[in-house]
Every structure is written in C-alpha cells, then in structure tokens.
Amino acid sequence: MTELAALAAIANGAGGLDLSCVKPIDGVDVAGKRVLVRADFNVPIEGGVVADATRISRVLPTIAQLAQAGAKVIVLAHLGRPKGVPTPETSVRPVAAKLQELMPDTVVRFIPTVIGEEAKRGTEALKPGEVAVLENLRYHTGEEKNDPEFAKALAALGDIYVNDAFSSAHRAHASVDAIADLLPAYAGLLMMAEITALGEALEKPERPVMAIVGGAKVSTKIEVLTNLVTRMDQLVVGGGMATTFLLAQGKEVGTSLCEPDFVATAKDIMALAERSSCEIVLPVDEVVAMKLEENAESWICPVDEVPADAMILDAGPASLANLTRRLSGVRTVLWNGPLGAFEVKPFGAGTLALAREIARLTREGKLISVAGGGDTVRALNVEGVSDDLTYVSTAGGAFLEWLGGHKLPAVLALARSGARAAAQ
Ligand code: 3PG
Ligand code: MG
C-alpha cells in the first residue's frame, strides 16, 4: 500500500468516513501567513454581474475570519465549465467585485491569472488582512485532471490550505484533492457545517427519520434511493420519479414523464426497502393536465384514475395531507427534489406547500430539517423560508453523492491530511 493509500484507509475509518480526522481552521495561527481558500463561486452571472450571491455569502464568514486574524487570504474558485478555454462569461472577476461589495472594510483584489508570474507577484503584494481572488481555476486543464504539477503550482502560492467548497467536494480536482497533500489542509467554517449537518442527518439522525426525494428521473438517483432505503424509516418518492414507481405497481400513468426501462430498478428498490423496514411512500392523488404548459387546465385525480391521455404534473391535496400527517410523526427529514413540474405554474404548488410545512414544523421545534439541491433551495427561497430549516446545503451534485453514500474526494483529502498530521 502506498503512503497515501494507507492514510486514506485511516481517514476512511472502519465503516464510514472518519470525519474526526478533518481539521477545522479554528485555533490555527494564520497571522501573516498566505492562506489559500478554495471557495465555490460557481454562481449565476447575468449581464456581467452576479445574479445570486448565496454561495458567496455562505463562504464569507471563513474569508472574513481569516482576514481578521491577519492572514493574507488567496481565494481559489471555478465558474462554469470552460474546459481550459477562457471566456468572458466564465471569468471570476464579477464574483470578486461582489465579494468586495459584501466586505466593504476589507481590501479585495482580483488577480486575472491563476498561476505564473502575475499570480505570484499579486499574491506576494498582499498585506495581512487583505484578500485576493484568482481567476477561474478551470482555465487550466490541470484542474479537472487533478494534475499534480498544477496542484504544486497552486500550493506554491500559499502556506496553508483551507477548503470551504463542500459543493465542489464530489470532484477529484487539483484544487480540492491533490493540493490537500501538499500543504497543511483544513476545513473552512462552511465545509465543517455542511459535513456535520449532513453527516448527522444521514449517519446518526434523531428518529424516526424520513427522506423526501423528488425530481424527474429514477435513473439519476438510483444510488440515492438505494442508500436511503437502508437508512431511513420512511422514504417519500415524489415528482416524475414517483411515476416510474407507480408504473412498477401496475398503475396507469397516462402520458406522464416516466422511465419504463427503470421499472425493474424501482421494483428492486421497493424490495430492498421492505427488507430494510423502510416504508416507501408514493402519491395517492395527483394534479394532472393534458399538457405541460404554463397555466394549462388541470384537475385532481386519484392515482388509480389517471386518464390514458393525461399527464401527472404535481402531487394532489390528499398526497400533501398524507405527507403533512407523516411529517408530524417524524423527528428528522432530509429533502432533495421537487414534487412536481416545479418550474411551470401552477405545478410548483405541491413543492411550495411542502417547503412551507417543513419550515413551520422546524420553527416550532418539532422537526430537524436538512435540504439541498437547486430546485429544492429555489422552492425554499420562493417561500422565503430557507432560514427556518435546520440546515440548507449549498451543494447540488455533492449533496446527492453524499446521500448516495459516496465518500467525497475533497472530504477524504482533508481527512487524509488530518490523519497524516496526527501521525506525525
Ligand atoms: C456545482 O455548482 O454543483 C459545483 O460548483 C460543481 O460544479 P460542476 O458540476 O461544474 O463540477
Ligand atoms: Mg452542477
């Protein structure tokens, strides 16, 4: 076994990932040091400005804490998928401008390169307490290839490495994986919060625990569903993927989005759920229409009465009442994915009602709620209830991989670095 493999084995622990190996930044002396912070600045840019600053705000506490402690903070980030080719739409420059706006009392510089002379000079010129944001890491193909040479060039810019990009943790890329073997590596505040909240909800939740998984397709969430039925007391399947489960039960689903090729998979998941004493909860009624169109004429019908020429577009009132009743009987809920065609009015109504109900029960102290994923977070934001949940993840893909039971490469890299430091 190589040294890295041995450390990975320690960091992996006997069963699950041993998160106790991951070191937080608290208490680390960073004064006067060059601290590389990997952030997830993969945010929507419209007309050259940041259209949604949520991810920037969530990493701000780490950047601010380091700057206040006298570090020279150097932020590494990616935006979009430029695949080695710089384009105006994928520049990190607007994000640096937004960061400056969010921390008006701190000097925030933008350095238009990632490695090389200009990056070296720019970062060396930083004074303690100042922040530099480097250009898009993905302008170098070495980033996505996890190239050790590229990681070395990045590591040369800093003395300490902090990863605060949980939402990029499922990518084995140079700035989140290889680099953690080259510098003392720590988890930022957001990274710590994400892995703690998701770790607790999945590994040692207060029971009964329910997961609600929606979204279009079973095929994209097979691992998530499979892992969850072995861990949850109840699994609510919603959205388009529920249709495939209904089909597996021999129900008429009309012209609904569904995946007949995955009926066998749905049956396997139901059988595994039964063996694992996890109850799978499917819709009992639906909102159906003849077409998926804004304000299309729609009506409610029981799952057994979906006409052959209609399509299922949202959960019906009896399904929502069932969900509400069940939610009041559980202690923890994990939620990913909408219950209907969320983006087309009025078929987002079921998802929005669910967002309100989870928020209400959490506010009243009755529920521990953890949610993540693009549409799910949008639904919470539409209702203005994001802050009411126990934890809302900034991650999409990484959140799903975690729910699927995967060990995320960037989290493993931090654990490996921690195990190495402890062994010294
Ligand atoms: C995300 O937005 O989910 C992360 O930043 C990862 O981006 P990617 O899917 O392009 O790797
Ligand atoms: Mg993505």
Short mmCIF file of C-alpha atoms and ligand atoms in Angstrom, two decimals:
data_model
loop_
_atom_site.label_atom_id
_atom_site.label_comp_id
_atom_site.label_asym_id
_atom_site.label_seq_id
_atom_site.Cartn_x
_atom_site.Cartn_y
_atom_site.Cartn_z
CA MET A 1 0.00 0.00 0.00
CA THR A 2 1.33 3.47 -0.83
CA GLU A 3 1.61 6.01 1.96
CA LEU A 4 -1.36 7.92 0.55
CA ALA A 5 -3.47 4.79 0.34
CA ALA A 6 -2.59 3.94 3.95
CA LEU A 7 -3.59 7.41 5.10
CA ALA A 8 -6.77 7.20 3.07
CA ALA A 9 -7.56 3.90 4.80
CA ILE A 10 -7.15 5.56 8.21
CA ALA A 11 -9.20 8.57 7.15
CA ASN A 12 -11.86 6.25 5.77
CA GLY A 13 -12.27 4.62 9.16
CA ALA A 14 -13.55 1.10 9.58
CA GLY A 15 -17.07 1.63 8.29
CA GLY A 16 -17.85 5.15 7.19
CA LEU A 17 -15.68 8.13 6.56
CA ASP A 18 -13.94 9.16 9.76
CA LEU A 19 -14.79 12.83 9.82
CA SER A 20 -12.96 13.30 13.10
CA CYS A 21 -9.76 13.34 11.03
CA VAL A 22 -10.88 16.52 9.26
CA LYS A 23 -9.32 19.53 10.98
CA PRO A 24 -11.24 22.81 11.37
CA ILE A 25 -9.39 26.13 11.00
CA ASP A 26 -10.29 27.35 14.47
CA GLY A 27 -7.22 27.94 16.60
CA VAL A 28 -4.77 27.73 13.69
CA ASP A 29 -2.25 30.57 13.73
CA VAL A 30 -2.71 32.26 10.36
CA ALA A 31 -1.33 35.73 11.15
CA GLY A 32 0.93 36.91 8.33
CA LYS A 33 0.52 33.58 6.51
CA ARG A 34 -0.66 33.14 2.94
CA VAL A 35 -3.85 31.11 3.23
CA LEU A 36 -5.32 29.53 0.10
CA VAL A 37 -9.10 29.27 0.45
CA ARG A 38 -10.95 27.08 -2.06
CA ALA A 39 -14.42 28.56 -2.44
CA ASP A 40 -17.35 27.51 -4.64
CA PHE A 41 -18.03 30.65 -6.65
CA ASN A 42 -19.95 28.71 -9.29
CA VAL A 43 -22.77 31.26 -9.22
CA PRO A 44 -25.12 32.50 -11.96
CA ILE A 45 -23.76 35.54 -13.82
CA GLU A 46 -26.19 37.68 -15.81
CA GLY A 47 -25.03 40.64 -17.86
CA GLY A 48 -21.62 40.54 -16.20
CA VAL A 49 -22.95 40.67 -12.65
CA VAL A 50 -23.66 38.05 -10.01
CA ALA A 51 -27.35 37.13 -10.16
CA ASP A 52 -27.47 35.10 -6.93
CA ALA A 53 -24.85 35.68 -4.24
CA THR A 54 -25.95 32.90 -1.88
CA ARG A 55 -22.81 30.82 -2.30
CA ILE A 56 -20.59 33.90 -1.88
CA SER A 57 -22.38 34.90 1.33
CA ARG A 58 -22.06 31.39 2.72
CA VAL A 59 -18.26 31.35 2.36
CA LEU A 60 -17.88 34.91 3.60
CA PRO A 61 -17.51 34.03 7.32
CA THR A 62 -14.43 31.93 6.59
CA ILE A 63 -12.79 34.60 4.44
CA ALA A 64 -13.64 37.32 6.97
CA GLN A 65 -12.42 35.29 9.96
CA LEU A 66 -9.08 34.56 8.27
CA ALA A 67 -8.61 38.18 7.16
CA GLN A 68 -9.44 39.44 10.66
CA ALA A 69 -6.85 37.06 12.08
CA GLY A 70 -4.22 38.70 9.86
CA ALA A 71 -3.98 36.13 7.09
CA LYS A 72 -3.23 37.06 3.51
CA VAL A 73 -6.26 35.36 2.00
CA ILE A 74 -5.99 33.97 -1.52
CA VAL A 75 -9.25 32.64 -2.91
CA LEU A 76 -9.30 29.86 -5.49
CA ALA A 77 -12.52 29.15 -7.39
CA HIS A 78 -14.11 27.83 -10.56
CA LEU A 79 -17.07 29.17 -12.50
CA GLY A 80 -18.89 27.23 -15.19
CA ARG A 81 -17.21 24.60 -17.31
CA PRO A 82 -14.75 26.47 -19.56
CA LYS A 83 -12.62 23.34 -20.12
CA GLY A 84 -9.30 25.15 -20.38
CA VAL A 85 -10.57 27.99 -22.58
CA PRO A 86 -11.06 31.44 -21.01
CA THR A 87 -14.31 33.18 -21.97
CA PRO A 88 -15.81 36.47 -20.71
CA GLU A 89 -18.85 34.64 -19.27
CA THR A 90 -16.74 32.38 -17.08
CA SER A 91 -14.45 34.99 -15.55
CA VAL A 92 -14.43 35.14 -11.75
CA ARG A 93 -13.98 38.94 -11.91
CA PRO A 94 -17.69 39.77 -11.20
CA VAL A 95 -17.55 37.50 -8.15
CA ALA A 96 -14.53 39.38 -6.80
CA ALA A 97 -16.49 42.61 -7.28
CA LYS A 98 -19.44 41.13 -5.39
CA LEU A 99 -17.16 39.92 -2.60
CA GLN A 100 -15.72 43.45 -2.27
CA GLU A 101 -19.28 44.78 -2.03
CA LEU A 102 -20.07 42.26 0.72
CA MET A 103 -16.91 43.11 2.71
CA PRO A 104 -16.52 46.88 2.24
CA ASP A 105 -13.93 47.29 5.00
CA THR A 106 -11.53 44.73 3.54
CA VAL A 107 -9.26 45.17 0.53
CA VAL A 108 -10.34 42.61 -2.11
CA ARG A 109 -8.13 42.39 -5.20
CA PHE A 110 -8.80 40.44 -8.35
CA ILE A 111 -5.83 38.76 -10.00
CA PRO A 112 -6.65 37.88 -13.63
CA THR A 113 -4.47 34.75 -13.68
CA VAL A 114 -4.24 31.57 -11.62
CA ILE A 115 -0.60 30.52 -11.64
CA GLY A 116 2.60 32.05 -13.03
CA GLU A 117 4.42 35.36 -12.51
CA GLU A 118 1.39 37.64 -12.25
CA ALA A 119 -0.32 35.42 -9.68
CA LYS A 120 2.94 35.15 -7.75
CA ARG A 121 3.55 38.91 -7.71
CA GLY A 122 -0.09 39.70 -6.95
CA THR A 123 -0.32 37.36 -4.02
CA GLU A 124 3.10 38.37 -2.66
CA ALA A 125 1.97 42.00 -2.64
CA LEU A 126 -0.92 41.19 -0.29
CA LYS A 127 -0.78 42.67 3.19
CA PRO A 128 -2.08 40.79 6.23
CA GLY A 129 -5.87 41.14 6.34
CA GLU A 130 -6.20 41.60 2.57
CA VAL A 131 -7.96 39.26 0.16
CA ALA A 132 -7.05 38.28 -3.41
CA VAL A 133 -9.36 36.37 -5.72
CA LEU A 134 -7.63 34.46 -8.51
CA GLU A 135 -9.13 33.85 -11.96
CA ASN A 136 -11.07 30.68 -12.86
CA LEU A 137 -9.14 27.51 -11.99
CA ARG A 138 -10.75 25.70 -14.92
CA TYR A 139 -8.86 27.90 -17.40
CA HIS A 140 -6.16 25.28 -16.78
CA THR A 141 -6.91 21.72 -17.86
CA GLY A 142 -4.72 20.50 -14.98
CA GLU A 143 -7.50 21.45 -12.55
CA GLU A 144 -10.06 18.87 -13.68
CA LYS A 145 -7.33 16.29 -14.33
CA ASN A 146 -6.19 16.54 -10.72
CA ASP A 147 -2.75 17.17 -12.20
CA PRO A 148 -0.04 17.05 -9.50
CA GLU A 149 2.04 19.69 -11.32
CA PHE A 150 -0.88 22.11 -11.41
CA ALA A 151 -1.59 21.38 -7.74
CA LYS A 152 2.08 22.13 -6.99
CA ALA A 153 1.88 25.47 -8.80
CA LEU A 154 -1.21 26.38 -6.76
CA ALA A 155 0.33 25.20 -3.50
CA ALA A 156 3.41 27.39 -4.16
CA LEU A 157 1.17 30.45 -3.69
CA GLY A 158 0.27 29.60 -0.09
CA ASP A 159 1.46 28.34 3.29
CA ILE A 160 -1.85 26.86 4.46
CA TYR A 161 -4.80 25.41 2.54
CA VAL A 162 -8.44 25.76 3.58
CA ASN A 163 -11.24 24.05 1.68
CA ASP A 164 -14.61 25.76 2.09
CA ALA A 165 -16.18 24.44 -1.11
CA PHE A 166 -18.32 21.50 0.01
CA SER A 167 -20.44 21.87 -3.11
CA SER A 168 -17.38 21.02 -5.23
CA ALA A 169 -16.25 18.21 -2.94
CA HIS A 170 -17.51 15.45 -5.26
CA ARG A 171 -14.95 16.42 -7.90
CA ALA A 172 -11.46 14.92 -7.62
CA HIS A 173 -9.86 18.08 -8.98
CA ALA A 174 -6.42 19.55 -8.25
CA SER A 175 -7.66 22.47 -6.12
CA VAL A 176 -9.70 20.24 -3.81
CA ASP A 177 -7.89 16.91 -3.91
CA ALA A 178 -4.20 16.84 -4.93
CA ILE A 179 -3.44 20.17 -3.25
CA ALA A 180 -4.50 18.86 0.17
CA ASP A 181 -1.49 16.54 0.13
CA LEU A 182 0.92 19.44 -0.42
CA LEU A 183 0.05 21.91 2.34
CA PRO A 184 -1.38 21.68 5.87
CA ALA A 185 -5.07 21.32 4.97
CA TYR A 186 -8.11 22.44 6.94
CA ALA A 187 -11.86 22.60 6.50
CA GLY A 188 -13.42 26.08 6.43
CA LEU A 189 -16.46 27.00 8.50
CA LEU A 190 -18.96 26.20 5.75
CA MET A 191 -17.30 22.89 4.90
CA MET A 192 -17.41 21.93 8.60
CA ALA A 193 -21.07 22.96 8.88
CA GLU A 194 -22.03 21.01 5.75
CA ILE A 195 -20.31 17.78 6.69
CA THR A 196 -21.56 17.98 10.27
CA ALA A 197 -25.18 18.66 9.33
CA LEU A 198 -25.33 16.12 6.51
CA GLY A 199 -23.29 13.57 8.46
CA GLU A 200 -25.64 13.75 11.44
CA ALA A 201 -28.82 13.59 9.36
CA LEU A 202 -27.64 10.60 7.39
CA GLU A 203 -25.45 8.61 9.80
CA LYS A 204 -26.99 9.26 13.21
CA PRO A 205 -30.30 11.04 12.83
CA GLU A 206 -32.80 11.53 15.59
CA ARG A 207 -35.53 9.01 14.70
CA PRO A 208 -37.98 8.47 13.19
CA VAL A 209 -36.23 9.81 10.12
CA MET A 210 -37.80 10.44 6.72
CA ALA A 211 -36.26 11.30 3.39
CA ILE A 212 -38.21 13.03 0.65
CA VAL A 213 -36.70 12.56 -2.78
CA GLY A 214 -38.26 14.16 -5.82
CA GLY A 215 -37.13 15.20 -9.25
CA ALA A 216 -37.63 13.94 -12.73
CA LYS A 217 -35.86 10.64 -13.04
CA VAL A 218 -35.20 7.46 -11.10
CA SER A 219 -32.19 6.83 -13.33
CA THR A 220 -30.27 9.83 -11.94
CA LYS A 221 -30.94 8.93 -8.30
CA ILE A 222 -30.70 5.12 -8.12
CA GLU A 223 -27.80 5.22 -5.67
CA VAL A 224 -29.50 7.86 -3.55
CA LEU A 225 -32.73 5.85 -3.31
CA THR A 226 -30.86 2.60 -2.68
CA ASN A 227 -28.73 4.07 0.09
CA LEU A 228 -31.64 5.89 1.69
CA VAL A 229 -33.95 2.89 1.97
CA THR A 230 -31.28 1.15 4.05
CA ARG A 231 -31.02 4.11 6.44
CA MET A 232 -34.40 5.85 6.65
CA ASP A 233 -37.62 4.83 8.38
CA GLN A 234 -39.69 6.31 5.55
CA LEU A 235 -38.79 7.30 2.01
CA VAL A 236 -41.21 9.60 0.21
CA VAL A 237 -40.77 9.38 -3.54
CA GLY A 238 -42.16 12.37 -5.41
CA GLY A 239 -42.01 14.19 -8.73
CA GLY A 240 -41.51 12.47 -12.06
CA MET A 241 -39.65 9.60 -10.49
CA ALA A 242 -42.72 8.61 -8.48
CA THR A 243 -44.43 7.88 -11.79
CA THR A 244 -41.92 5.13 -12.53
CA PHE A 245 -42.72 3.60 -9.13
CA LEU A 246 -46.47 3.82 -9.84
CA LEU A 247 -45.87 2.13 -13.16
CA ALA A 248 -43.97 -0.59 -11.30
CA GLN A 249 -47.12 -1.10 -9.24
CA GLY A 250 -49.09 -1.61 -12.44
CA LYS A 251 -50.85 1.76 -12.38
CA GLU A 252 -51.90 3.79 -15.41
CA VAL A 253 -49.65 6.84 -15.69
CA GLY A 254 -51.01 8.26 -18.96
CA THR A 255 -48.55 10.38 -20.91
CA SER A 256 -46.54 11.30 -17.80
CA LEU A 257 -42.80 11.60 -17.80
CA CYS A 258 -41.61 8.19 -16.70
CA GLU A 259 -38.88 5.65 -17.34
CA PRO A 260 -40.26 2.22 -18.28
CA ASP A 261 -36.67 0.94 -18.53
CA PHE A 262 -36.28 1.59 -14.82
CA VAL A 263 -39.40 -0.20 -13.62
CA ALA A 264 -37.22 -3.16 -12.64
CA THR A 265 -34.93 -0.82 -10.69
CA ALA A 266 -37.94 0.68 -8.91
CA LYS A 267 -39.09 -2.85 -8.00
CA ASP A 268 -35.62 -3.70 -6.66
CA ILE A 269 -35.63 -0.55 -4.54
CA MET A 270 -39.10 -1.41 -3.17
CA ALA A 271 -37.94 -4.93 -2.31
CA LEU A 272 -34.81 -3.62 -0.59
CA ALA A 273 -36.93 -1.13 1.33
CA GLU A 274 -39.14 -3.93 2.58
CA ARG A 275 -36.14 -5.95 3.74
CA SER A 276 -34.73 -2.86 5.44
CA SER A 277 -38.01 -1.96 7.18
CA CYS A 278 -38.22 1.33 5.33
CA GLU A 279 -41.68 2.36 4.23
CA ILE A 280 -41.85 3.79 0.73
CA VAL A 281 -44.48 6.49 0.42
CA LEU A 282 -45.95 7.24 -3.01
CA PRO A 283 -48.54 9.82 -4.08
CA VAL A 284 -52.20 8.88 -3.54
CA ASP A 285 -53.60 11.55 -5.82
CA GLU A 286 -52.19 13.81 -8.49
CA VAL A 287 -52.65 17.07 -10.32
CA VAL A 288 -52.97 16.13 -13.98
CA ALA A 289 -53.29 18.05 -17.25
CA MET A 290 -53.30 17.33 -20.96
CA LYS A 291 -50.03 19.19 -21.49
CA LEU A 292 -47.14 20.70 -19.57
CA GLU A 293 -47.74 24.38 -20.17
CA GLU A 294 -47.93 27.50 -18.05
CA ASN A 295 -51.47 27.70 -16.61
CA ALA A 296 -52.65 24.65 -18.57
CA GLU A 297 -56.10 23.49 -17.47
CA SER A 298 -55.57 20.91 -14.74
CA TRP A 299 -57.60 18.75 -12.36
CA ILE A 300 -57.09 16.39 -9.47
CA CYS A 301 -57.48 12.66 -9.66
CA PRO A 302 -56.65 9.62 -7.53
CA VAL A 303 -53.59 7.62 -8.68
CA ASP A 304 -55.87 4.82 -9.82
CA GLU A 305 -57.82 7.08 -12.15
CA VAL A 306 -55.22 8.86 -14.26
CA PRO A 307 -56.66 9.03 -17.82
CA ALA A 308 -54.56 7.44 -20.56
CA ASP A 309 -54.19 10.77 -22.37
CA ALA A 310 -53.32 12.95 -19.33
CA MET A 311 -50.04 13.59 -17.58
CA ILE A 312 -49.17 13.79 -13.89
CA LEU A 313 -47.66 17.19 -13.07
CA ASP A 314 -47.85 17.67 -9.31
CA ALA A 315 -48.81 15.94 -6.07
CA GLY A 316 -52.51 16.30 -5.24
CA PRO A 317 -54.08 17.57 -1.99
CA ALA A 318 -54.57 14.09 -0.49
CA SER A 319 -50.89 13.27 -1.15
CA LEU A 320 -49.90 16.52 0.55
CA ALA A 321 -52.20 15.83 3.50
CA ASN A 322 -50.64 12.39 3.83
CA LEU A 323 -47.17 13.95 3.77
CA THR A 324 -48.14 16.57 6.35
CA ARG A 325 -49.52 13.91 8.65
CA ARG A 326 -46.40 11.79 8.29
CA LEU A 327 -44.09 14.77 8.80
CA SER A 328 -45.73 15.50 12.14
CA GLY A 329 -44.76 11.98 13.22
CA VAL A 330 -41.05 12.10 12.39
CA ARG A 331 -38.16 13.85 14.11
CA THR A 332 -35.78 14.35 11.17
CA VAL A 333 -36.36 14.98 7.48
CA LEU A 334 -33.89 15.04 4.61
CA TRP A 335 -35.25 16.68 1.46
CA ASN A 336 -33.99 16.77 -2.12
CA GLY A 337 -36.03 17.37 -5.26
CA PRO A 338 -39.42 18.84 -6.18
CA LEU A 339 -42.77 17.01 -6.02
CA GLY A 340 -43.93 18.23 -9.42
CA ALA A 341 -43.04 20.20 -12.54
CA PHE A 342 -41.81 22.91 -10.21
CA GLU A 343 -40.72 25.41 -12.85
CA VAL A 344 -44.12 25.61 -14.62
CA LYS A 345 -47.05 27.37 -12.90
CA PRO A 346 -49.19 26.17 -11.16
CA PHE A 347 -47.43 22.81 -10.93
CA GLY A 348 -44.95 24.04 -8.33
CA ALA A 349 -47.73 24.38 -5.75
CA GLY A 350 -47.14 20.99 -4.09
CA THR A 351 -43.41 21.62 -3.70
CA LEU A 352 -44.03 25.09 -2.28
CA ALA A 353 -46.60 23.76 0.19
CA LEU A 354 -44.09 21.14 1.31
CA ALA A 355 -41.44 23.85 1.79
CA ARG A 356 -43.84 25.84 4.00
CA GLU A 357 -44.81 22.81 6.08
CA ILE A 358 -41.22 21.68 6.72
CA ALA A 359 -40.32 25.25 7.67
CA ARG A 360 -43.30 25.56 10.03
CA LEU A 361 -42.58 22.32 11.88
CA THR A 362 -38.89 23.27 12.17
CA ARG A 363 -39.73 26.76 13.51
CA GLU A 364 -41.94 25.12 16.13
CA GLY A 365 -39.03 22.95 17.24
CA LYS A 366 -40.76 19.74 16.16
CA LEU A 367 -38.53 18.81 13.26
CA ILE A 368 -34.85 18.68 12.34
CA SER A 369 -34.75 19.52 8.63
CA VAL A 370 -31.92 19.26 6.15
CA ALA A 371 -32.42 20.18 2.50
CA GLY A 372 -30.26 20.61 -0.58
CA GLY A 373 -30.26 20.76 -4.37
CA GLY A 374 -31.05 23.54 -6.84
CA ASP A 375 -34.85 23.25 -7.19
CA THR A 376 -35.31 22.49 -3.51
CA VAL A 377 -33.39 25.58 -2.44
CA ARG A 378 -35.27 27.67 -5.03
CA ALA A 379 -38.58 26.48 -3.58
CA LEU A 380 -37.46 27.42 -0.06
CA ASN A 381 -36.34 30.81 -1.34
CA VAL A 382 -39.60 31.45 -3.21
CA GLU A 383 -41.42 30.87 0.08
CA GLY A 384 -38.81 32.90 1.99
CA VAL A 385 -38.29 30.08 4.50
CA SER A 386 -34.68 28.96 3.87
CA ASP A 387 -33.56 30.36 7.20
CA ASP A 388 -36.23 28.40 9.05
CA LEU A 389 -34.76 25.00 8.21
CA THR A 390 -32.17 23.41 10.46
CA TYR A 391 -29.70 23.26 7.57
CA VAL A 392 -29.80 24.14 3.90
CA SER A 393 -26.87 22.85 1.89
CA THR A 394 -25.20 24.97 -0.79
CA ALA A 395 -24.49 21.79 -2.72
CA GLY A 396 -26.33 20.10 -5.58
CA GLY A 397 -24.22 17.29 -7.02
CA ALA A 398 -22.13 16.86 -3.87
CA PHE A 399 -25.29 16.65 -1.73
CA LEU A 400 -26.66 13.87 -3.95
CA GLU A 401 -23.38 11.96 -3.93
CA TRP A 402 -23.33 12.20 -0.16
CA LEU A 403 -26.92 10.94 0.05
CA GLY A 404 -25.86 8.13 -2.26
CA GLY A 405 -23.33 7.01 0.35
CA HIS A 406 -20.24 8.14 -1.53
CA LYS A 407 -17.13 9.39 0.12
CA LEU A 408 -16.42 12.74 -1.46
CA PRO A 409 -12.86 13.07 -2.77
CA ALA A 410 -12.29 16.53 -1.28
CA VAL A 411 -13.56 15.50 2.16
CA LEU A 412 -11.39 12.39 2.00
CA ALA A 413 -8.41 14.57 1.08
CA LEU A 414 -8.99 16.72 4.17
CA ALA A 415 -9.34 13.63 6.36
CA ARG A 416 -6.14 12.19 4.84
CA SER A 417 -4.26 15.40 5.62
CA GLY A 418 -5.62 15.34 9.17
CA ALA A 419 -4.64 11.69 9.63
CA ARG A 420 -1.16 12.49 8.36
CA ALA A 421 -0.76 15.41 10.81
CA ALA A 422 -1.98 13.25 13.69
CA ALA A 423 0.50 10.50 12.80
CA GLN A 424 3.46 12.90 12.90
C1 3PG B 1 -21.77 22.95 -8.57
O1 3PG B 1 -22.18 24.05 -8.95
O2 3PG B 1 -22.54 21.99 -8.38
C2 3PG B 1 -20.32 22.81 -8.26
O3 3PG B 1 -19.69 24.04 -8.27
C3 3PG B 1 -19.65 21.84 -9.18
O4 3PG B 1 -19.69 22.29 -10.50
P1 3PG B 1 -19.52 21.23 -11.67
O5 3PG B 1 -20.76 20.41 -11.68
O6 3PG B 1 -19.33 22.04 -12.92
O7 3PG B 1 -18.30 20.40 -11.36
MG MG B 2 -23.55 21.24 -11.05
#
